[in-house]
Short mmCIF file of C-alpha atoms in Angstrom, two decimals:
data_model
loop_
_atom_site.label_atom_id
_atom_site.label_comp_id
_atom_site.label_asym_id
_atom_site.label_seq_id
_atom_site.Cartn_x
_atom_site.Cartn_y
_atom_site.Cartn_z
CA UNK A 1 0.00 0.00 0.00
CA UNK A 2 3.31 2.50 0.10
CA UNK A 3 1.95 4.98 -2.81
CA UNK A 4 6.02 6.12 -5.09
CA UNK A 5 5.64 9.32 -7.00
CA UNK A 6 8.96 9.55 -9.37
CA UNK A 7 10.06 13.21 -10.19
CA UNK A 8 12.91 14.86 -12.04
CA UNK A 9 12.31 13.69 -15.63
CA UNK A 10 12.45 15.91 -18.67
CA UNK A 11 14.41 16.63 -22.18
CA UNK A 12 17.75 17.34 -22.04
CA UNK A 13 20.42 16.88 -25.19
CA UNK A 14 22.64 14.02 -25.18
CA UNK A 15 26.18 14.47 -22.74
CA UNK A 16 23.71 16.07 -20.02
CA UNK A 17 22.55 15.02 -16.60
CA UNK A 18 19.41 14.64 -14.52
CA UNK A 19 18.21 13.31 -11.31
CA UNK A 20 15.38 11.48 -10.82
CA UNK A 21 13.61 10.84 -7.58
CA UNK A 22 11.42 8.32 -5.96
CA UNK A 23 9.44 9.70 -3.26
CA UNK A 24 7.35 7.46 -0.89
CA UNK A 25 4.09 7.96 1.33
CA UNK A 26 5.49 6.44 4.58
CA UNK A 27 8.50 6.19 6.84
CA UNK A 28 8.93 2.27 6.70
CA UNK A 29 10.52 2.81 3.27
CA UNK A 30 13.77 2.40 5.24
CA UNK A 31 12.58 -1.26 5.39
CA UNK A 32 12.13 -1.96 1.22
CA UNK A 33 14.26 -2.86 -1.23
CA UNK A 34 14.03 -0.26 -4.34
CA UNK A 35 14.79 -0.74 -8.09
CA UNK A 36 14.60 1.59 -10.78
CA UNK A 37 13.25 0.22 -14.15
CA UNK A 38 12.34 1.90 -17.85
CA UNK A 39 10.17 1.10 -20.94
CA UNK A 40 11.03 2.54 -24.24
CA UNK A 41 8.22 2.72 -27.07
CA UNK A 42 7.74 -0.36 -28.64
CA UNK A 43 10.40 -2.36 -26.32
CA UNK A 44 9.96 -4.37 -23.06
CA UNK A 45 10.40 -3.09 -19.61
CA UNK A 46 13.98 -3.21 -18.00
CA UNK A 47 16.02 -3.24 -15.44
CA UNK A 48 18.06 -0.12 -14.85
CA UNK A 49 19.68 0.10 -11.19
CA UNK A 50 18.82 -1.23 -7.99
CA UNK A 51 19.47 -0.94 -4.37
CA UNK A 52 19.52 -2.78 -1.39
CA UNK A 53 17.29 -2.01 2.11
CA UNK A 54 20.46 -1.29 3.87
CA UNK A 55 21.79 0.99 1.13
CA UNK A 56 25.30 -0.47 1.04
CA UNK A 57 24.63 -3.09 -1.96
CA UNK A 58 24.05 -1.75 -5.57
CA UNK A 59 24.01 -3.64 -9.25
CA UNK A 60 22.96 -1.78 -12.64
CA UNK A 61 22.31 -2.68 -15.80
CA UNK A 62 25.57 -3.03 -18.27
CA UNK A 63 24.61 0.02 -20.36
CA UNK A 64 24.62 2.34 -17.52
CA UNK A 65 27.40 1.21 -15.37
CA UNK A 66 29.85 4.23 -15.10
CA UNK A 67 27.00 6.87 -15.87
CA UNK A 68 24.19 6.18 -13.31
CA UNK A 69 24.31 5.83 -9.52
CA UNK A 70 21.31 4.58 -7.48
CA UNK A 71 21.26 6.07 -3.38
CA UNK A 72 18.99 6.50 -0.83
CA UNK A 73 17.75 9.35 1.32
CA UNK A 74 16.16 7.48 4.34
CA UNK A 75 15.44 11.20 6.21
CA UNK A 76 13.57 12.25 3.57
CA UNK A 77 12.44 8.73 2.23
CA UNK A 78 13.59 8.98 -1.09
CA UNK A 79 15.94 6.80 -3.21
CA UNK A 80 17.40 8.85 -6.30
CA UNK A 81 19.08 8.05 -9.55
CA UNK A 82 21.76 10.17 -10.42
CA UNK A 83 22.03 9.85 -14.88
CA UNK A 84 25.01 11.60 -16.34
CA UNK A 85 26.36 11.77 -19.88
CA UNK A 86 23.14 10.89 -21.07
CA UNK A 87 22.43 9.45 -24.49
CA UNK A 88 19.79 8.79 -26.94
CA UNK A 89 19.17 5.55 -26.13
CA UNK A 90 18.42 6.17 -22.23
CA UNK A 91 14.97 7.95 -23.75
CA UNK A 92 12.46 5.97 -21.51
CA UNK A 93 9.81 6.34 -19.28
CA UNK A 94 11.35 5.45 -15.94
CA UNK A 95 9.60 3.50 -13.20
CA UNK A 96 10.62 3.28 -9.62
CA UNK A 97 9.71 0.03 -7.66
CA UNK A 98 9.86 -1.58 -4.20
CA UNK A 99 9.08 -4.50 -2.39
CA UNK A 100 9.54 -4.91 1.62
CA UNK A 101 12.77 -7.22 2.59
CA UNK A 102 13.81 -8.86 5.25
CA UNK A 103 17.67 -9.12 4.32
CA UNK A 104 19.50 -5.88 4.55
CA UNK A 105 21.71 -6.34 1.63
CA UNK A 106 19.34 -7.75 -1.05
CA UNK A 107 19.39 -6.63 -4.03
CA UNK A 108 17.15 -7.40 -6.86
CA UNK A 109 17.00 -7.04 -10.37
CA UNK A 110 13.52 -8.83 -11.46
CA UNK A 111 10.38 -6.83 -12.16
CA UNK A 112 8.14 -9.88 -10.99
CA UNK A 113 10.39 -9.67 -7.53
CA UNK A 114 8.50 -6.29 -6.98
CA UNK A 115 5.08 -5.37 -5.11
CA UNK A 116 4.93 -1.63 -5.20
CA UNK A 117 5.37 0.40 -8.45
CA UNK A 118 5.16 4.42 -9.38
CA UNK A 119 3.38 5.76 -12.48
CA UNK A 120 6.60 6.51 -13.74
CA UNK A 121 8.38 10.08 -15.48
CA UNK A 122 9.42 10.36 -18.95
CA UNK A 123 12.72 11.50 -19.84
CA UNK A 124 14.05 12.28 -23.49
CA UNK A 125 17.63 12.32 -24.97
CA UNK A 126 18.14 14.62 -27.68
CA UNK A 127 21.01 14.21 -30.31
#
């Protein structure tokens, strides 16, 4: 029943950064594991970044490695995804998911492993 509300997406040309965040409705987020995902036109949902409960553990996607970093704000119960050097192909809508854990350094990568999804935020690489 924890409502996610993702923010920060937008158009931006290709080499340029943005943020996006994952804001959630209660403080127990502290206590779910969190995963960013994204669906481009046409193509199949898939797995960006994730992070564990504890914060410590991450894993990401090949493409992205190098150029994205997933973190968590637990005071302001956010988990954010920092995108530099953008490129064309990172035009998705973006999706931020959780799912409550019981192991602190968990990490996972499958959408079917998650309970709790956002509506999602575009964002759009421009050559």
């Amino acid at each position: 029943q924890v409502q996610l509300v993702e923010s920060g997406g937008g158009t931006v040309q290709a080499g340029g950064s943005l943020r996006l965040s994952c804001a959630a409705s209660e403080r127990t987020f502290g206590t779910y594991a969190v995963g960013w995902f994204r669906q481009a036109p046409g193509k199949e949902r898939e797995f960006v970044a994730a992070v564990s409960r504890s914060g410590d553990s991450t894993y990401y996607e090949d493409s992205v490695k190098g150029r994205f970093t997933i973190f968590r704000e637990d005071a302001k119960n956010t988990v954010s995804l920092e995108m530099n050097s953008l490129k064309p192909e990172d035009t998705a809508v973006y999706y931020c998911a959780a799912t409550a854990v019981l192991l602190r350094n968990r990490v996972l990568t499958g959408d079917r492993e998650y309970d709790y999804w956002g509506q999602g935020t575009q964002v759009t690489v421009s050559s």
